[in-house]
Coordinates of C-alpha atoms in Angstrom, one line a residue:
M17 CA -43.1 12.6 -20.4
E18 CA -46.2 11.0 -22.0
Y19 CA -44.8 7.6 -21.5
E20 CA -47.8 5.7 -22.9
D21 CA -47.7 7.8 -26.1
I22 CA -44.0 7.3 -26.7
L23 CA -44.3 3.6 -25.9
F24 CA -47.2 3.3 -28.4
G25 CA -45.1 5.1 -31.1
L26 CA -42.3 2.6 -30.6
Q27 CA -44.5 -0.5 -30.7
T28 CA -43.7 -1.3 -34.4
I29 CA -39.9 -1.2 -33.7
L30 CA -40.1 -3.0 -30.3
N31 CA -42.5 -5.8 -31.3
A32 CA -41.0 -6.6 -34.7
E33 CA -39.6 -10.2 -34.8
S34 CA -36.8 -8.9 -36.9
V35 CA -35.6 -5.4 -37.6
K36 CA -36.0 -6.3 -41.3
D37 CA -39.7 -6.5 -40.7
I38 CA -39.9 -2.8 -39.7
P39 CA -41.5 -0.7 -42.4
L40 CA -39.0 1.8 -43.7
Q41 CA -41.0 4.0 -46.0
D42 CA -40.4 7.7 -45.4
V43 CA -43.6 8.3 -43.6
Y44 CA -42.9 5.5 -41.1
L45 CA -39.3 6.3 -40.7
D46 CA -40.0 10.0 -40.0
S47 CA -42.6 8.8 -37.4
Y48 CA -40.1 6.6 -35.6
L49 CA -37.4 9.3 -35.6
T50 CA -39.9 11.9 -34.2
V51 CA -41.0 9.6 -31.4
M52 CA -37.4 8.8 -30.5
D53 CA -36.5 12.5 -30.5
Q54 CA -39.3 13.0 -28.0
L55 CA -38.0 10.2 -25.9
A56 CA -34.4 11.6 -26.0
V57 CA -35.6 15.0 -24.9
S58 CA -37.8 13.6 -22.1
L59 CA -34.8 11.6 -20.8
R60 CA -33.1 14.8 -19.7
S61 CA -35.3 14.4 -16.6
P62 CA -33.8 12.1 -13.9
S63 CA -37.2 10.7 -13.0
N64 CA -37.9 9.7 -16.6
R65 CA -34.5 7.9 -16.7
D66 CA -35.6 5.9 -13.7
I67 CA -38.9 5.0 -15.4
V68 CA -37.2 3.8 -18.6
G69 CA -34.8 1.6 -16.7
Q70 CA -37.4 0.2 -14.2
T71 CA -40.0 -0.7 -16.9
G72 CA -37.7 -2.6 -19.1
L73 CA -37.8 -0.1 -21.9
L74 CA -34.0 0.4 -21.8
S75 CA -33.4 -3.3 -22.1
N76 CA -35.6 -3.4 -25.2
L77 CA -33.9 -0.4 -26.7
L78 CA -30.6 -2.1 -26.3
R79 CA -31.9 -5.3 -27.9
V80 CA -33.3 -3.4 -30.9
L81 CA -30.0 -1.4 -31.2
S82 CA -27.9 -4.5 -31.3
N83 CA -30.2 -6.0 -34.0
L84 CA -30.2 -2.8 -36.0
L85 CA -26.4 -2.6 -36.0
D86 CA -26.1 -6.2 -37.0
V87 CA -28.2 -5.4 -40.1
C88 CA -26.3 -2.1 -40.7
F89 CA -23.0 -3.9 -41.1
Q90 CA -24.3 -6.8 -43.2
E91 CA -22.8 -6.7 -46.7
D92 CA -26.1 -7.8 -48.3
T93 CA -28.1 -4.9 -46.8
L94 CA -29.5 -2.6 -49.5
Q95 CA -28.0 0.8 -49.6
N96 CA -31.2 2.8 -49.0
E97 CA -32.3 0.4 -46.2
R98 CA -28.8 0.7 -44.7
I99 CA -29.1 4.4 -44.4
A100 CA -32.5 4.1 -42.8
Y101 CA -31.2 1.5 -40.3
F102 CA -28.3 3.8 -39.4
K103 CA -30.7 6.7 -38.8
L104 CA -32.7 4.6 -36.5
A105 CA -29.5 3.3 -34.7
S106 CA -28.3 6.9 -34.3
E107 CA -31.5 8.0 -32.6
L108 CA -31.5 4.9 -30.4
I109 CA -27.9 5.6 -29.3
R110 CA -28.9 9.2 -28.5
C111 CA -31.8 7.9 -26.3
I112 CA -29.6 5.3 -24.6
A113 CA -26.9 7.9 -24.0
N114 CA -29.4 10.1 -22.2
C115 CA -30.6 7.1 -20.1
L116 CA -27.1 6.7 -18.7
V117 CA -26.6 10.2 -17.4
D118 CA -26.1 10.0 -13.6
N119 CA -27.9 6.7 -13.4
D120 CA -25.9 3.8 -12.1
A121 CA -28.9 1.4 -12.3
N122 CA -29.2 2.1 -16.1
R123 CA -25.5 1.7 -16.5
E124 CA -25.7 -1.8 -15.0
I125 CA -28.6 -2.6 -17.4
F126 CA -26.4 -1.5 -20.3
L127 CA -23.5 -3.6 -19.2
D128 CA -25.8 -6.5 -18.2
N129 CA -24.2 -7.7 -14.9
P130 CA -20.8 -5.7 -15.2
S131 CA -19.4 -7.6 -12.2
E132 CA -19.2 -10.8 -14.2
I133 CA -15.5 -10.9 -15.3
G134 CA -14.9 -11.6 -19.0
K135 CA -18.5 -11.2 -20.1
R136 CA -18.8 -9.8 -23.6
N137 CA -21.0 -6.8 -24.5
V138 CA -21.8 -6.9 -28.1
I139 CA -22.4 -3.1 -28.4
I140 CA -19.1 -2.1 -26.8
D141 CA -16.9 -5.0 -27.9
Y142 CA -18.1 -5.3 -31.5
Y143 CA -20.3 -2.5 -32.8
V144 CA -18.8 0.6 -31.3
G145 CA -15.5 -0.1 -32.9
R146 CA -17.2 -0.5 -36.3
I147 CA -19.1 2.7 -35.9
L148 CA -16.0 4.7 -35.0
S149 CA -14.2 3.2 -38.0
L150 CA -16.9 4.3 -40.5
I151 CA -15.5 6.6 -43.2
D152 CA -18.6 7.3 -45.2
L153 CA -22.0 5.9 -46.2
P154 CA -23.9 5.6 -49.5
N155 CA -25.3 8.9 -50.9
D156 CA -22.5 10.8 -49.2
E157 CA -24.2 10.8 -45.8
T158 CA -21.3 12.6 -44.1
D159 CA -23.6 14.3 -41.5
L160 CA -25.1 11.0 -40.5
V161 CA -21.7 9.4 -40.0
S162 CA -20.6 12.4 -37.9
S163 CA -23.8 12.4 -35.8
L164 CA -23.6 8.6 -35.3
Q165 CA -20.0 8.7 -34.1
T166 CA -20.6 11.7 -31.9
R167 CA -23.6 10.2 -30.2
T168 CA -21.7 6.9 -29.7
I169 CA -18.9 8.7 -28.0
V170 CA -21.4 10.6 -25.8
M171 CA -23.0 7.3 -24.9
L172 CA -19.7 5.8 -23.8
R173 CA -18.7 8.9 -21.8
N174 CA -22.0 8.9 -20.0
L175 CA -21.6 5.2 -19.3
C176 CA -18.1 5.6 -17.8
L177 CA -18.3 9.0 -16.1
D178 CA -16.4 8.9 -12.8
N179 CA -16.0 5.1 -12.9
E180 CA -12.5 3.7 -13.5
T181 CA -13.8 0.1 -13.7
Y182 CA -16.1 1.0 -16.6
H183 CA -13.3 3.0 -18.3
K184 CA -11.1 -0.1 -18.1
R185 CA -13.9 -2.3 -19.4
V186 CA -14.5 0.0 -22.4
A187 CA -10.8 0.8 -23.1
Q188 CA -9.7 -2.6 -24.3
Y189 CA -12.1 -2.6 -27.4
V190 CA -12.7 1.1 -28.0
R191 CA -9.4 2.8 -27.6
G192 CA -7.9 1.6 -30.8
P193 CA -10.9 2.4 -33.1
L194 CA -11.3 5.8 -31.4
Y195 CA -7.6 6.6 -31.9
S196 CA -8.0 5.6 -35.6
M197 CA -11.0 7.9 -35.9
L198 CA -9.0 10.8 -34.6
K199 CA -6.1 10.0 -37.0
A200 CA -8.5 9.9 -39.9
N201 CA -9.7 13.4 -38.9
Q202 CA -6.3 14.9 -38.1
H203 CA -6.1 17.3 -41.0
V204 CA -9.8 18.2 -41.2
F205 CA -10.6 18.4 -37.5
S206 CA -11.8 22.0 -37.8
E207 CA -14.6 20.8 -40.0
N208 CA -15.9 18.4 -37.4
I209 CA -14.5 20.0 -34.2
D210 CA -17.3 18.9 -31.8
S211 CA -17.0 15.2 -32.7
V212 CA -13.2 15.3 -32.6
L213 CA -13.2 17.2 -29.3
L214 CA -15.5 14.7 -27.7
G215 CA -13.5 11.8 -29.1
S216 CA -10.2 13.2 -27.9
E217 CA -11.7 13.7 -24.4
L218 CA -12.9 10.1 -24.3
L219 CA -9.5 8.9 -25.7
E220 CA -7.7 10.8 -22.9
E221 CA -9.9 9.1 -20.3
L222 CA -9.2 5.7 -21.8
I223 CA -5.5 6.3 -22.1
E224 CA -5.4 7.2 -18.4
V225 CA -6.4 3.6 -17.6
Y226 CA -5.0 1.8 -20.6
S227 CA -1.9 3.4 -22.2
D228 CA 0.0 0.2 -23.2
G229 CA 1.1 -0.3 -26.8
F230 CA 1.8 3.2 -28.0
A231 CA 5.0 3.4 -30.0
M232 CA 7.2 6.3 -31.2
N233 CA 5.1 6.6 -34.4
D234 CA 2.0 7.2 -32.3
I235 CA 3.9 9.9 -30.3
L236 CA 4.9 11.5 -33.6
F237 CA 1.2 11.6 -34.6
F238 CA 0.1 13.3 -31.4
A239 CA 3.0 15.8 -31.7
Q240 CA 2.1 16.6 -35.3
T241 CA -1.5 17.0 -34.2
V242 CA -0.5 19.4 -31.5
L243 CA 1.3 21.4 -34.2
V244 CA -1.7 21.4 -36.5
I245 CA -4.1 22.5 -33.7
S246 CA -1.7 25.2 -32.4
K247 CA -1.8 26.9 -35.8
S248 CA -5.6 27.2 -35.4
V249 CA -5.7 28.6 -31.9
P250 CA -7.1 32.1 -32.2
E251 CA -4.6 34.9 -32.2
D252 CA -6.8 37.4 -30.4
I253 CA -7.8 37.3 -26.8
V254 CA -11.5 36.8 -26.5
I255 CA -12.9 38.3 -23.3
S256 CA -16.3 37.5 -21.7
E257 CA -17.9 39.4 -18.9
E258 CA -18.7 37.1 -16.0
K259 CA -21.3 37.7 -13.3
D260 CA -18.7 38.7 -10.9
H261 CA -17.5 41.3 -13.3
E262 CA -14.1 39.8 -13.7
N263 CA -12.8 39.4 -17.2
E264 CA -11.8 35.9 -18.2
I265 CA -10.6 34.4 -21.4
E266 CA -13.5 32.7 -23.2
E267 CA -13.2 29.0 -23.8
D268 CA -12.5 28.0 -27.4
P269 CA -13.1 24.4 -28.7
T270 CA -9.8 24.5 -30.5
V271 CA -8.0 25.3 -27.2
E272 CA -9.9 22.6 -25.4
L273 CA -8.9 20.1 -28.1
L274 CA -5.3 21.2 -27.8
G275 CA -5.3 20.7 -24.1
T276 CA -6.8 17.2 -24.4
I277 CA -4.4 16.0 -27.1
V278 CA -1.5 17.3 -25.1
Q279 CA -2.7 15.4 -22.0
C280 CA -3.0 12.2 -24.1
L281 CA 0.6 12.6 -25.2
E282 CA 1.9 13.4 -21.7
I283 CA 0.3 10.2 -20.3
I284 CA 1.8 8.1 -23.1
V285 CA 5.4 9.4 -22.8
K286 CA 5.3 9.2 -19.0
K287 CA 4.0 5.6 -19.2
N288 CA 6.7 4.7 -21.7
D289 CA 9.3 6.3 -19.5
E290 CA 8.1 4.3 -16.4
E291 CA 8.1 1.1 -18.3
G292 CA 11.5 1.7 -20.0
V293 CA 10.2 1.6 -23.5
K294 CA 13.1 2.1 -26.0
Y295 CA 13.1 4.1 -29.2
I296 CA 16.0 2.2 -30.8
G297 CA 16.6 3.0 -34.4
L298 CA 13.9 5.7 -34.4
D299 CA 16.0 8.8 -34.3
N300 CA 14.3 10.2 -37.4
V301 CA 10.9 9.7 -35.9
V302 CA 12.0 11.2 -32.6
S303 CA 13.4 14.3 -34.4
G304 CA 10.1 14.7 -36.3
A305 CA 8.2 14.7 -33.0
Q306 CA 10.6 17.1 -31.3
K307 CA 10.5 19.4 -34.3
A308 CA 6.7 19.5 -34.1
L309 CA 6.7 20.1 -30.4
L310 CA 9.2 23.0 -30.6
Q311 CA 7.4 24.6 -33.5
A312 CA 4.1 24.3 -31.6
L313 CA 5.7 25.9 -28.5
T314 CA 7.0 28.8 -30.6
I315 CA 3.6 29.3 -32.3
L316 CA 1.6 29.1 -29.0
G317 CA 4.1 31.4 -27.2
N318 CA 2.8 34.4 -29.1
K319 CA -0.9 33.6 -28.3
T320 CA -3.1 34.0 -25.3
F321 CA -5.5 31.3 -24.4
Q322 CA -7.1 29.5 -21.5
N323 CA -4.7 27.4 -19.3
K324 CA -1.7 28.5 -21.4
M325 CA 0.8 27.9 -18.7
I326 CA -0.4 24.4 -18.0
T327 CA -0.3 23.5 -21.7
M328 CA 3.1 25.0 -22.3
R329 CA 4.6 23.3 -19.2
R330 CA 3.2 19.9 -20.4
L331 CA 4.7 20.4 -23.8
V332 CA 8.1 21.1 -22.3
S333 CA 7.7 18.1 -20.1
I334 CA 6.8 15.9 -23.0
S335 CA 9.8 17.0 -25.0
G336 CA 11.9 16.2 -21.9
Y337 CA 10.5 12.7 -21.5
I338 CA 11.2 11.9 -25.2
S339 CA 14.8 13.3 -25.1
A340 CA 15.5 11.5 -21.9
N341 CA 15.1 8.1 -23.5
E342 CA 18.4 6.2 -23.2
S343 CA 18.1 4.7 -26.6
I344 CA 18.4 8.0 -28.5
S345 CA 21.3 10.4 -28.7
N346 CA 19.4 13.7 -29.4
K347 CA 22.3 14.8 -31.6
D348 CA 20.0 15.2 -34.6
D349 CA 17.9 17.7 -32.7
R350 CA 20.7 20.0 -31.8
S351 CA 20.5 22.3 -34.8
L352 CA 16.9 23.3 -34.2
S353 CA 17.6 23.8 -30.5
F354 CA 20.6 26.0 -31.4
S355 CA 18.5 28.2 -33.6
I356 CA 16.0 28.7 -30.8
I357 CA 18.7 29.7 -28.4
E358 CA 20.4 32.1 -30.8
N359 CA 17.0 33.8 -31.5
P360 CA 14.7 33.1 -28.5
T361 CA 11.2 34.3 -29.2
D362 CA 9.4 32.1 -26.6
S363 CA 10.5 31.1 -23.1
Y364 CA 9.0 27.6 -23.3
S365 CA 10.5 26.6 -26.6
L366 CA 13.8 27.9 -25.2
A367 CA 13.2 25.7 -22.1
A368 CA 12.6 22.6 -24.3
A369 CA 15.7 23.4 -26.4
F370 CA 17.8 23.4 -23.2
V371 CA 16.3 20.0 -22.1
I372 CA 17.0 18.4 -25.5
L373 CA 20.6 19.8 -25.5
S374 CA 21.2 18.7 -22.0
N375 CA 20.1 15.2 -22.8
S376 CA 22.4 15.1 -25.8
V377 CA 25.5 15.5 -23.5
D378 CA 26.7 12.3 -21.8
S379 CA 30.4 13.0 -21.7
R380 CA 33.0 15.8 -21.9
K381 CA 33.5 14.9 -25.5
D382 CA 29.8 15.6 -26.1
A383 CA 30.0 18.9 -24.3
D384 CA 33.0 20.0 -26.3
S385 CA 31.3 19.1 -29.5
L386 CA 28.2 21.1 -28.5
L387 CA 30.3 24.2 -27.7
K388 CA 31.9 24.1 -31.1
Q389 CA 28.5 24.8 -32.5
I390 CA 27.2 27.4 -30.0
S391 CA 29.2 29.4 -27.5
L392 CA 28.8 29.2 -23.8
E393 CA 28.1 32.9 -23.7
K394 CA 25.2 32.6 -26.1
I395 CA 23.7 29.8 -23.9
I396 CA 23.9 32.0 -20.8
M397 CA 22.7 35.2 -22.5
S398 CA 19.7 33.6 -24.1
T399 CA 18.1 33.3 -20.7
K400 CA 18.4 37.0 -19.8
G401 CA 14.8 38.2 -19.3
N402 CA 13.4 35.1 -21.0
I403 CA 12.9 32.5 -18.3
T404 CA 10.9 32.9 -15.1
D405 CA 8.7 29.8 -14.8
P406 CA 10.3 27.2 -12.6
I407 CA 9.9 24.5 -15.3
Q408 CA 12.0 26.6 -17.7
F409 CA 15.1 26.3 -15.5
S410 CA 15.6 22.6 -15.3
G411 CA 17.2 22.0 -18.7
F412 CA 19.2 25.2 -18.5
L413 CA 20.7 24.3 -15.1
D414 CA 21.6 20.8 -16.1
L415 CA 23.0 21.8 -19.5
L416 CA 25.2 24.6 -18.0
R417 CA 26.5 22.2 -15.4
K418 CA 27.5 19.7 -18.1
V419 CA 29.3 22.1 -20.4
L420 CA 31.0 24.3 -17.9
S421 CA 34.7 23.6 -17.4
T422 CA 37.8 25.4 -16.0
S423 CA 39.0 26.0 -19.5
N424 CA 35.9 27.8 -20.8
A425 CA 34.8 29.5 -17.5
M426 CA 38.0 31.6 -17.4
F427 CA 37.0 33.3 -20.6
L428 CA 33.5 34.4 -19.5
P429 CA 33.3 38.2 -19.2
I430 CA 32.3 39.3 -15.7
T431 CA 29.2 41.0 -17.3
V432 CA 28.0 37.7 -18.6
I433 CA 28.7 36.0 -15.2
S434 CA 26.8 38.8 -13.5
D435 CA 23.8 38.3 -15.8
L436 CA 24.0 34.6 -15.1
I437 CA 23.8 35.3 -11.3
L438 CA 20.7 37.4 -11.8
V439 CA 19.0 34.5 -13.6
L440 CA 20.2 32.0 -10.9
K441 CA 18.7 34.4 -8.3
I442 CA 15.3 34.1 -10.0
C443 CA 15.7 30.4 -10.0
H444 CA 16.9 30.4 -6.4
D445 CA 13.8 32.3 -5.3
Q446 CA 11.6 29.7 -7.1
T447 CA 13.1 26.8 -5.2
K448 CA 11.2 28.0 -2.1
Y449 CA 8.1 26.9 -3.8
F450 CA 9.4 24.3 -6.3
Q451 CA 11.8 22.2 -4.3
S452 CA 12.6 19.9 -7.2
L453 CA 14.8 22.7 -8.6
Q454 CA 17.0 22.7 -5.5
P455 CA 19.3 19.8 -6.4
L456 CA 19.7 21.0 -10.0
L457 CA 20.6 24.5 -8.8
M458 CA 22.9 23.2 -6.1
N459 CA 24.8 21.0 -8.5
L460 CA 25.3 24.0 -10.9
L461 CA 26.4 26.3 -8.1
K462 CA 29.0 23.7 -6.9
K463 CA 30.3 23.4 -10.5
L464 CA 30.2 27.2 -11.1
F465 CA 32.2 28.2 -8.0
V466 CA 34.7 25.4 -8.7
V467 CA 35.5 26.3 -12.3
L468 CA 35.3 30.1 -12.1
P469 CA 38.7 31.8 -11.5
S470 CA 39.2 33.5 -8.2
S471 CA 39.3 36.9 -9.9
S472 CA 35.8 36.5 -11.3
I473 CA 34.4 35.4 -7.9
Y474 CA 36.2 38.3 -6.3
S475 CA 34.5 40.7 -8.7
L476 CA 31.1 39.1 -8.1
V477 CA 31.1 39.4 -4.4
N478 CA 32.8 42.7 -4.1
D479 CA 30.9 44.6 -6.9
D480 CA 28.0 46.6 -5.5
L481 CA 26.0 46.0 -8.6
T482 CA 25.9 42.2 -8.0
S483 CA 26.7 41.6 -4.4
A484 CA 23.1 41.5 -3.2
P485 CA 21.9 38.6 -5.4
I486 CA 25.1 36.5 -5.2
L487 CA 25.4 36.9 -1.4
Q488 CA 21.7 36.0 -0.9
I489 CA 22.2 32.9 -3.0
I490 CA 25.3 31.9 -1.1
S491 CA 23.8 32.6 2.3
E492 CA 20.7 30.5 1.6
S493 CA 22.5 27.6 -0.2
G494 CA 24.3 26.2 2.8
C495 CA 27.9 26.0 4.0
L496 CA 29.2 24.0 1.1
I497 CA 28.7 26.8 -1.4
A498 CA 30.1 29.3 1.1
C499 CA 33.2 27.1 1.4
L500 CA 33.7 27.0 -2.3
V501 CA 33.5 30.8 -2.6
L502 CA 35.9 31.2 0.3
D503 CA 38.3 28.8 -1.3
K504 CA 38.6 31.2 -4.2
L505 CA 38.7 34.4 -2.2
L506 CA 41.4 33.2 0.2
V507 CA 43.8 32.6 -2.7
S508 CA 42.8 35.7 -4.7
K509 CA 45.4 38.3 -5.4
K510 CA 43.0 40.9 -4.0
S511 CA 41.9 40.8 -0.4
S512 CA 38.2 40.9 0.4
S513 CA 36.9 42.9 3.3
K514 CA 36.9 41.4 6.8
D515 CA 33.1 41.9 7.0
L516 CA 32.5 40.0 3.8
Q517 CA 34.8 37.1 4.9
L518 CA 33.1 37.0 8.4
K519 CA 29.7 36.8 6.7
L520 CA 30.9 33.9 4.6
W521 CA 32.5 32.2 7.7
D522 CA 29.2 32.6 9.5
I523 CA 27.5 30.6 6.8
V524 CA 30.3 28.0 6.8
F525 CA 30.1 27.4 10.6
S526 CA 26.3 27.3 10.5
F527 CA 26.8 23.8 9.2
K528 CA 23.6 24.4 7.3
D529 CA 22.9 21.6 4.8
P530 CA 19.9 22.0 2.4
S531 CA 19.3 18.2 2.5
N532 CA 18.5 18.6 6.2
Q533 CA 20.6 15.7 7.3
E534 CA 21.3 15.3 11.0
G535 CA 24.8 16.1 12.1
I536 CA 27.6 17.1 9.7
P537 CA 27.6 14.9 6.6
L538 CA 31.1 13.7 5.6
D539 CA 31.1 15.6 2.3
I540 CA 30.3 18.8 4.1
L541 CA 32.9 18.1 6.8
F542 CA 35.5 17.4 4.2
Q543 CA 34.9 20.7 2.4
I544 CA 34.8 22.8 5.7
T545 CA 38.1 21.3 6.8
K546 CA 39.6 21.9 3.4
T547 CA 38.5 25.6 3.5
I548 CA 39.9 26.0 7.0
G549 CA 43.1 24.5 5.8
I550 CA 43.4 26.9 2.9
Y551 CA 42.8 29.8 5.4
L552 CA 45.5 28.6 7.8
R553 CA 48.0 27.8 5.0
N554 CA 47.7 31.3 3.7
L555 CA 47.8 33.0 7.1
D556 CA 50.8 35.2 7.6
L557 CA 52.3 33.8 10.8
N558 CA 54.2 37.0 11.3
I559 CA 51.0 39.0 11.8
I560 CA 48.9 36.4 13.7
E561 CA 47.0 39.2 15.4
E562 CA 44.9 39.4 12.2
N563 CA 43.7 35.9 12.7
Y564 CA 40.0 36.5 13.2
L565 CA 39.1 32.8 12.8
F566 CA 40.2 31.7 16.3
E567 CA 38.7 34.7 17.9
N568 CA 35.3 34.5 16.3
Y569 CA 34.8 30.7 15.7
H570 CA 36.9 28.9 18.4
E571 CA 33.9 27.0 19.6
K572 CA 33.0 25.7 16.1
L573 CA 36.7 24.9 15.4
T574 CA 36.8 22.9 18.6
E575 CA 33.6 21.1 17.8
I576 CA 34.9 20.1 14.3
L577 CA 38.3 18.9 15.6
Q578 CA 36.6 16.8 18.3
T579 CA 34.1 15.4 15.8
I580 CA 36.9 14.3 13.5
H581 CA 39.0 12.9 16.3
N582 CA 36.1 10.7 17.4
M583 CA 36.1 9.1 14.0
K584 CA 39.4 7.4 14.8
G585 CA 39.1 3.7 13.9
Q586 CA 36.3 4.1 11.4
D587 CA 36.8 2.7 7.9
G588 CA 36.1 4.3 4.5
N589 CA 37.9 6.6 2.0
A590 CA 35.7 9.6 3.0
V591 CA 36.5 9.2 6.7
A592 CA 40.2 8.9 5.8
S593 CA 40.1 12.1 3.7
V594 CA 38.3 14.0 6.5
T595 CA 40.8 12.7 9.1
N596 CA 43.7 13.8 7.0
N597 CA 42.2 17.3 6.7
G598 CA 41.6 17.3 10.5
K599 CA 45.2 16.4 11.2
F600 CA 46.4 19.1 8.9
I601 CA 44.4 21.9 10.5
A602 CA 45.3 20.6 13.9
G603 CA 49.0 20.9 13.0
M604 CA 48.5 24.4 11.6
I605 CA 46.6 25.6 14.7
R606 CA 49.4 24.4 16.9
S607 CA 52.0 26.1 14.7
V608 CA 50.0 29.4 14.9
L609 CA 49.4 29.2 18.6
D610 CA 53.0 28.3 19.4
K611 CA 54.0 31.7 17.9
K612 CA 52.1 33.5 20.7
V613 CA 53.7 34.3 24.0
S614 CA 50.5 33.8 26.0
L615 CA 47.2 32.1 25.1
T616 CA 43.7 33.0 26.0
E617 CA 41.4 30.4 27.5
Y618 CA 39.8 29.5 24.2
E619 CA 43.2 29.4 22.5
Q620 CA 44.4 27.0 25.1
I621 CA 41.4 24.7 24.6
L622 CA 42.0 24.8 20.8
R623 CA 45.7 23.9 21.3
N624 CA 44.8 21.0 23.7
V625 CA 42.3 19.6 21.2
S626 CA 44.8 19.9 18.4
S627 CA 47.5 18.2 20.4
E628 CA 45.3 15.1 20.7
Y629 CA 46.0 14.4 17.0
F630 CA 49.7 13.9 17.7

């Protein structure tokens, strides 16, 4: 840059004892603005940024800016002069913003010894907030206000880029006014999209380091803003041809704004959840937020835009955090959730509805109340072909586990149960990559195979149309699930094939436990011995030749009996229950083997181990 020429053009401004001494006639004002425009452009060069910092020009620009802003906000400043001062301030802020790009030395000059704890910075701590709070200026200078605020936001972002300490320094005094500015532009954001987008991006950065103090009404604002923006997201897919000839969705400022606001909201609800913030007495506000989120999900579900999956997942997660708050019942949000389930048009709004309903059920009474308003069958069938993303399963798995019971499971048609198994198979496959789903799926499977009647389970595992998915789920879910299935098959009026039963027993005696605990956990051991007991109790002692358990699994039976016998003397209800089961199956084994004239070697070992119990 022609540094000497620019410096000469700024002499009147830099050397004035008071900014009120600066001539403001149009010809002078235009000259100052032209020179500062040249300076701002030249500062795009890294070497020029170094020069401005090293020569002291940046320090002088900061001094003049502070004095200008002081006059701008004085009540006795004449209107025309005020406009001129704001124009000068706007151009100075633009120059300073460019000085700060990738230049740590200039950032330190701006903050004036940033390591000094508690030191005030008049521009950040006082004037930035006032700039962001401007609504209008005399003579309807809307463009000037917008430009001034946008440049101020750019200056702050350039100052704080990749520096958490600076973000924290700025957040305390800037977050509130910046948030207020966005609220003021909520319903006209499309008219000033660039300024709002930049502001929202800075706000997200500041909330990352300083999220304290946001209440439920603020969450409502963000949720409603998400809804407003979602309506403006373009319907059509815009494709741009990249250099690598791959088609990609073109970025849209509205989509960027949506993503940023959603991120802000996610940070807030997560922080509130971590700190145990309560929403007591705010059920109406909560319902307003949930309604906005569900409507936004439905609207966005029919559109295609960049990073859609990330945005939709975040919205579902946000709805979940809100509904999980212990201080609210979620009962008021059931109706809207029911309507989504009864007529699902988007998988993510369906997922959010499941989460809300699940968090509205805290007791059997709550579950029964819910099922009076929507049938169990509708809940299950709404998922058919609608949910595939792992995050969409969480609420469904938990809700179904809570509402299922012996009394309602017996009325489920086998076709509905088969469709449910297909959905659970998709979920099961996802757990290989999203392990957080595993506990939810396991808890549902345990409940499902406990409450389903034996006839339904028999149909599931013996029907060629459904055997593949159900058996794969069982085989990969561990011995506990296999035990629960065998419990029902062993008492079924219809006999399952020997091959099927052997396959299930293989899983049982693998002692496989998805939690990867060493040894055989007591709950697993209890269930295995219970299942063995059911088998032996239903064994026809007159046709003991059909007893395939001793022949195929005598080593595992011996291991189990020895393990339980070694627990003798240990305390605890769980140990007592397992010991009782062990004694029962030991007695049954002796009874069976006593019927035989001669015993094989392995049968004699089994009998000897069983006799140790008596």
